[in-house]
Coordinates of C-alpha atoms and ligand atoms in Angstrom, one line a residue:
X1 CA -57.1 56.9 30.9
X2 CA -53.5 55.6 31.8
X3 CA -53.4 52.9 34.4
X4 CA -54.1 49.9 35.6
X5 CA -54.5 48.3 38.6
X6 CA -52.7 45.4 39.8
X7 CA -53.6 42.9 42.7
X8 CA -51.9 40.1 43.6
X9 CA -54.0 37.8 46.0
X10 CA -51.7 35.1 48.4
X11 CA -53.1 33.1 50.8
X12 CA -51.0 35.5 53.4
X13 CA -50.5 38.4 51.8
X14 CA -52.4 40.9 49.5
X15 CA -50.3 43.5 47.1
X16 CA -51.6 45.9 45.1
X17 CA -49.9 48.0 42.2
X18 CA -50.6 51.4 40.4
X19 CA -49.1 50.5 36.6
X20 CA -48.9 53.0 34.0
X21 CA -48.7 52.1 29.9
X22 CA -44.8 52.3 30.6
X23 CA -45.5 49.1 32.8
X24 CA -43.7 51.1 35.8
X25 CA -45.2 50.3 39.2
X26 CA -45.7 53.5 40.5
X27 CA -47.2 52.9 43.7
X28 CA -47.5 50.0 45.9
X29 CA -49.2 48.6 48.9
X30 CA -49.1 45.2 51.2
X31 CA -51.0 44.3 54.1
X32 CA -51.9 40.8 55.0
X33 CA -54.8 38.7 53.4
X34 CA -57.9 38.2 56.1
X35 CA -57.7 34.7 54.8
X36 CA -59.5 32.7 58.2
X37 CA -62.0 35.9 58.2
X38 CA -64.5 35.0 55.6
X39 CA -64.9 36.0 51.5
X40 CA -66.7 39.4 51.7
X41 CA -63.3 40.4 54.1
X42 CA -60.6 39.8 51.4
X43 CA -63.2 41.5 49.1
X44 CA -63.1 44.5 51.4
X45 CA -59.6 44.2 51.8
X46 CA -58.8 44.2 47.7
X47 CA -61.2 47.0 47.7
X48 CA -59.2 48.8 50.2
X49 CA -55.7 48.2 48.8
X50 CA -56.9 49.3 44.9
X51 CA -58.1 52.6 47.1
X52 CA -54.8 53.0 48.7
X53 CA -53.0 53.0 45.1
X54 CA -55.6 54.7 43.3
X55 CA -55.8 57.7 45.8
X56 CA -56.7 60.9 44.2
X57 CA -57.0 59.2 40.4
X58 CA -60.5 60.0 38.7
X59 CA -61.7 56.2 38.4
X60 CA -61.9 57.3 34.4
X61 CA -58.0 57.5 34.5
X62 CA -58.0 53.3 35.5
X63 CA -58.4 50.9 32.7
X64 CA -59.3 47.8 35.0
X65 CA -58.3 45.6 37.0
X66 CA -55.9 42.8 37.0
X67 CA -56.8 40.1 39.6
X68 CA -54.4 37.1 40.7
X69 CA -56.0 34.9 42.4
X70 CA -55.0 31.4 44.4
X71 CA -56.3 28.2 42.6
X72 CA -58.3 26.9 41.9
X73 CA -60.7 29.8 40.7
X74 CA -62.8 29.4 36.9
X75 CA -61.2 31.8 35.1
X76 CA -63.6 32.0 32.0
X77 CA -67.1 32.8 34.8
X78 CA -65.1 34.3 37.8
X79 CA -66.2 32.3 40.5
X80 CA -63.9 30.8 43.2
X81 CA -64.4 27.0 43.5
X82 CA -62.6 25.5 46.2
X83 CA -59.3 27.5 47.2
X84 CA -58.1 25.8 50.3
X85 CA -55.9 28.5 51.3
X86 CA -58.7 31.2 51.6
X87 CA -62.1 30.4 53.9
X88 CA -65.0 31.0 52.0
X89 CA -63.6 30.7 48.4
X90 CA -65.8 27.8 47.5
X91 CA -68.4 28.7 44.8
X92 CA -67.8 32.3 45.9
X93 CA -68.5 34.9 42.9
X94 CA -65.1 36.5 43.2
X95 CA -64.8 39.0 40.2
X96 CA -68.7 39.8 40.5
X97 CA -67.8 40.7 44.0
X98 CA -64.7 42.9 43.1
X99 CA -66.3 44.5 40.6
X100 CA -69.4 46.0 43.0
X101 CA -67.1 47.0 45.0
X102 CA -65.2 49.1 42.9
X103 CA -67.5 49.5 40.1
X104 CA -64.4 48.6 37.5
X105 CA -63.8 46.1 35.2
X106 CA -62.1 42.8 36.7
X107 CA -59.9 40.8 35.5
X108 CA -59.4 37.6 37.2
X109 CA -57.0 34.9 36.7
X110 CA -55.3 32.1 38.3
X111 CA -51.7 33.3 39.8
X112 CA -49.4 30.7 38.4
X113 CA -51.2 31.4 34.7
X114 CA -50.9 35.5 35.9
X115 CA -47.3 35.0 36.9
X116 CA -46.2 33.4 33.9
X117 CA -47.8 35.8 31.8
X118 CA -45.7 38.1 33.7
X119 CA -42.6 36.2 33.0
X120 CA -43.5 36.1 29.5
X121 CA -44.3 39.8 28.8
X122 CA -42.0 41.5 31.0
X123 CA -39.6 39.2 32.4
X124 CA -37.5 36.0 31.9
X125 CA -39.3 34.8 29.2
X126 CA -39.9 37.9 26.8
X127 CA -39.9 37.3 23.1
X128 CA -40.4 33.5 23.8
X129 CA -43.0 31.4 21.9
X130 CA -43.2 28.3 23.9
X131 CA -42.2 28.3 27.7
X132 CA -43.4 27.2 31.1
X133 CA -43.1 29.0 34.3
X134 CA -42.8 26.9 38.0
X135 CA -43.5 28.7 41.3
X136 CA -42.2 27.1 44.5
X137 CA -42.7 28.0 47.6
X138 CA -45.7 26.4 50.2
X139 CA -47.1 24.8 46.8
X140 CA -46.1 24.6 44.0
X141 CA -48.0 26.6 40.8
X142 CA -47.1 27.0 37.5
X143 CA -48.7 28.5 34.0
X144 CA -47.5 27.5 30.3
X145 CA -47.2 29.5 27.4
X146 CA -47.6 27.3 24.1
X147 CA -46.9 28.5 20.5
X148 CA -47.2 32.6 21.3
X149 CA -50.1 32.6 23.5
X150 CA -51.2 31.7 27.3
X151 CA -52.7 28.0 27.9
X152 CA -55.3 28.3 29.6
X153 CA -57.6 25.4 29.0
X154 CA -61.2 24.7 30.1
X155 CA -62.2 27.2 32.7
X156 CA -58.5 28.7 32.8
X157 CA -57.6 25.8 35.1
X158 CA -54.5 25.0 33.1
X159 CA -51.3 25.3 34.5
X160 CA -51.6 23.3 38.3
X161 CA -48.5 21.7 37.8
X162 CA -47.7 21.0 41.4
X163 CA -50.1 18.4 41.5
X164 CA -48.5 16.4 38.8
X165 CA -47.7 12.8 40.1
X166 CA -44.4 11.5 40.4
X167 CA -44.7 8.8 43.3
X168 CA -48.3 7.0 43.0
X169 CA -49.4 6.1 46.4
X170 CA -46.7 8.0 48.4
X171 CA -47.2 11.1 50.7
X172 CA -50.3 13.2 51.1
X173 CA -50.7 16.3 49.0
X174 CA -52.6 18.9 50.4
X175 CA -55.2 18.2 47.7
X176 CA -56.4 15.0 48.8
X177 CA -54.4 12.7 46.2
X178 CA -50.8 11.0 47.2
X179 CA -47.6 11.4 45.3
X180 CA -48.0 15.5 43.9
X181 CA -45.0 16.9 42.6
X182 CA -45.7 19.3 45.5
X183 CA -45.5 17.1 48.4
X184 CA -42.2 16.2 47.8
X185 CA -40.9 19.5 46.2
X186 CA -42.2 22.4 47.9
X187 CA -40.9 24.2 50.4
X188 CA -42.5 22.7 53.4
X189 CA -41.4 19.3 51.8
X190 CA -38.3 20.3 52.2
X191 CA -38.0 22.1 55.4
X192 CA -39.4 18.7 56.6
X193 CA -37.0 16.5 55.0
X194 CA -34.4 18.9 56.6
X195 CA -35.7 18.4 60.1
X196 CA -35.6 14.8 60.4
X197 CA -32.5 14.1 59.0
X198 CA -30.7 16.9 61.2
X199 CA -32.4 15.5 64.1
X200 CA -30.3 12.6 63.5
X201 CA -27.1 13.8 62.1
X202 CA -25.1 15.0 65.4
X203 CA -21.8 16.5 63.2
X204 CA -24.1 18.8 60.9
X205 CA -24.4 22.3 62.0
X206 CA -28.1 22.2 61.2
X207 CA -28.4 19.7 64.3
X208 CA -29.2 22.2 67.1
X209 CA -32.1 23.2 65.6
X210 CA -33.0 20.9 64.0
X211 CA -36.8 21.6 64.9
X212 CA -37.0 25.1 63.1
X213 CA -35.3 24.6 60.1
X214 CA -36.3 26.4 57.3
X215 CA -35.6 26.2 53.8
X216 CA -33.1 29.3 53.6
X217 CA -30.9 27.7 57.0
X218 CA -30.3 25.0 54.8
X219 CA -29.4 26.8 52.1
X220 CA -26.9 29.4 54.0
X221 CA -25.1 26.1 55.7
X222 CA -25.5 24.4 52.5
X223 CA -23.3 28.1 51.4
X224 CA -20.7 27.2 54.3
X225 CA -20.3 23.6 53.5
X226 CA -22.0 22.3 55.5
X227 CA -22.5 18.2 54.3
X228 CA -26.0 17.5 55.2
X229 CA -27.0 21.0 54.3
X230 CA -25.3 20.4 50.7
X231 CA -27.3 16.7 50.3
X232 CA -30.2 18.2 50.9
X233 CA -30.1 20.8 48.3
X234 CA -28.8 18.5 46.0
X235 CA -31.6 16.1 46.9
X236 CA -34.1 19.4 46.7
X237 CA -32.7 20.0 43.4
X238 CA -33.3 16.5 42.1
X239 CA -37.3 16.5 43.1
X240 CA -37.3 19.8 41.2
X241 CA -35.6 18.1 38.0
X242 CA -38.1 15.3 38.3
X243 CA -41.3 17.6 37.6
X244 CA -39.4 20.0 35.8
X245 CA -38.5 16.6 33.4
X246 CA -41.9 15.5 32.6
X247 CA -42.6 19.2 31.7
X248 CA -40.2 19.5 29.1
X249 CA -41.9 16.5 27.6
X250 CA -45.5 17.6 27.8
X251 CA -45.0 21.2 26.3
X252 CA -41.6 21.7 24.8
X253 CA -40.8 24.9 26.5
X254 CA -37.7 27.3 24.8
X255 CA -37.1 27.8 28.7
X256 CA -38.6 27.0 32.1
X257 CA -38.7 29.9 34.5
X258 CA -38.6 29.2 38.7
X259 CA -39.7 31.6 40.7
X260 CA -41.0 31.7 44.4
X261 CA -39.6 31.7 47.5
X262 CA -37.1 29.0 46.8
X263 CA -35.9 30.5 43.5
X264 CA -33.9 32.9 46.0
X265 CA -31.3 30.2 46.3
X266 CA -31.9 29.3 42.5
X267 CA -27.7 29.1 42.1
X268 CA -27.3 26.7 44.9
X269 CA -30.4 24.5 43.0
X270 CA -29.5 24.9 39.5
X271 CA -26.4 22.6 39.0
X272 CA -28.8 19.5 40.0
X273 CA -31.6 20.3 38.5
X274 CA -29.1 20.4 35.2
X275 CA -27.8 17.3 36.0
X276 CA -31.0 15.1 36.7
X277 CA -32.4 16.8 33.4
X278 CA -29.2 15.9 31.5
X279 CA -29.2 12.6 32.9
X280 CA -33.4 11.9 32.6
X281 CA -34.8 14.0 29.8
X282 CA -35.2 12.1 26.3
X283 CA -31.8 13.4 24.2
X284 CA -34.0 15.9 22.4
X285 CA -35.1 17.8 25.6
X286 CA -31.7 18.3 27.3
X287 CA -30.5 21.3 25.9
X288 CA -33.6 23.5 27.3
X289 CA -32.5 26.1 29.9
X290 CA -34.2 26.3 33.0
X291 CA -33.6 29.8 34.5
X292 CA -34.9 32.3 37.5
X293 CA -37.8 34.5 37.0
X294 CA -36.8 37.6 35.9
X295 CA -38.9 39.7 38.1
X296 CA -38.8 38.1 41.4
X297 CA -41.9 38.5 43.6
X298 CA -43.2 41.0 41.2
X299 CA -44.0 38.4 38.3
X300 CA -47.8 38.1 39.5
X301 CA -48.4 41.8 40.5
X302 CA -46.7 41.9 36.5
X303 CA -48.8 40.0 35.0
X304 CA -51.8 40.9 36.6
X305 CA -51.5 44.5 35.0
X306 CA -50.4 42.7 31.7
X307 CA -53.9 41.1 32.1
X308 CA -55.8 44.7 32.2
X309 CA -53.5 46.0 29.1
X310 CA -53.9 42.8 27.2
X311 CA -57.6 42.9 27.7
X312 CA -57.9 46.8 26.5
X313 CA -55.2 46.2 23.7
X314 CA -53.0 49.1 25.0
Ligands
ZN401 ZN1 -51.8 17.5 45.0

């Protein structure tokens, strides 16, 4: 026996690993998640993509395996409860499922908890006690580690830190509530924000289109100087110290780790997010680094492996 199996479920894209006990991915695979098409398709599609990595391995040689799943999903029984990203993920039996169709162990977790496990055994946050990891990209997600061990809380549900509130009453999270972290912070948020002030900003080169803009146009004019392009970052960067801030209070992280899609332009976002913390967190939080993941895209397919070798103590 020698590997395990990673998957990394998105509501877009599916990614599967072959990991050895050296933690080397040895072979990988991507295709896109059947996410309008119905439970029992991403099943057959995770079945398909562990097959593909797996391909010629006695099923003897795989310890388990590791399953990152979109939130929210209980952890602790394996069922799916309402993952609005992924049609039919509501009270669907998702380990159960997995593990008929591959008759191997499963094990299932949350991704921002799976990524930040990643972080923390492999990556940006290795040797830490204490720290707390922050996807962005369409949502926000996040997972905490908390005196040398993963918070996980009742049903593994810990960890949804996008839907912290940080304007009561203001815009409309994709959850249902008003004022999430998220809906002000995430990409889309963003690429939003971007549009309708280069709509109106004639001199900006982000004015002709205006409509399209995404996240990383603002960022390369933001690169060329660009002065809308560099207000919006810094404004980006401020929403991110915002959440970021109240985190630091609640768990008193060595280090908070971003990752996701919009940690590609993490130097362009770092100097504000600094600065707001500086200027906002109580005196005794201001010296706490906030950093970019360490393994990129990889921290969930990471840490779902990490899952399958913590759980067979190898
Ligand atoms: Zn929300």
């Amino acid at each position: 026996v020698a590997f395990a199996v990673a998957i990394d479920l998105g509501g877009t894209q599916l990614r599967a690993a072959l990991v050895d006990r050296n933690r080397s991915l040895l072979r990988r695979h991507a295709m896109p998640t059947p996410a309008k098409d119905g439970a029992e398709a991403v099943v057959a599609a995770i079945a398909s993509a562990a097959r593909q990595v797996t391909a010629g391995l006695q099923s003897s040689d795989i310890f388990g395996i590791g399953l990152s799943s979109p939130g929210p999903i209980d952890a602790e029984s394996g069922v799916a409860l309402a993952v609005p990203t992924i049609a039919g993920f509501t009270n669907f039996p998702l380990r159960g499922a997995v593990e008929g169709a591959l008759s191997q162990n499963v094990f299932l977790e949350n991704d921002g908890i799976t990524a930040a496990f990643g972080e923390w055994t492999q990556g940006a946050g290795k040797g830490l006690r204490s720290m707390v990891y922050v996807t962005v990209s369409t949502g926000i997600g996040g997972g905490v580690i908390a005196d040398g061990r993963v918070l996980r809380g009742r049903k593994g549900l810990a960890g949804h830190v996008g839907h912290l509130c940080i304007d009561h009453g203001g815009l409309r999270c994709a959850c249902g509530n008003t004022g999430c972290w998220e809906a002000y912070a995430a990409g889309p948020a963003f690429a939003a924000r971007a549009r309708s002030r280069a709509r109106l900003a004639q001199g900006s080169s982000l004015h002709p289109n205006a409509g399209t803009l995404q996240p990383a146009d603002v960022f390369s004019a933001a690169a060329l100087g660009d002065q809308l392009a560099l207000s919006l970052v810094e404004e980006e960067a401020r929403l991110l110290g915002v959440g970021i801030t109240t985190l630091l209070h609640l768990f008193s992280p060595e280090r908070v780790i971003i990752g996701g899609g919009l940690s590609n332009a993490f130097d362009q976002l770092h100097p504000g997010i600094s600065t707001y913390v500086r200027a906002n967190a109580m005196p005794a939080f201001r010296d706490v680094e906030v950093v970019k993941s360490g393994l990129g895209g990889d921290s969930g397919l990471v840490g779902a492996a990490e899952l399958v070798f913590a759980a067979t103590a190898t």
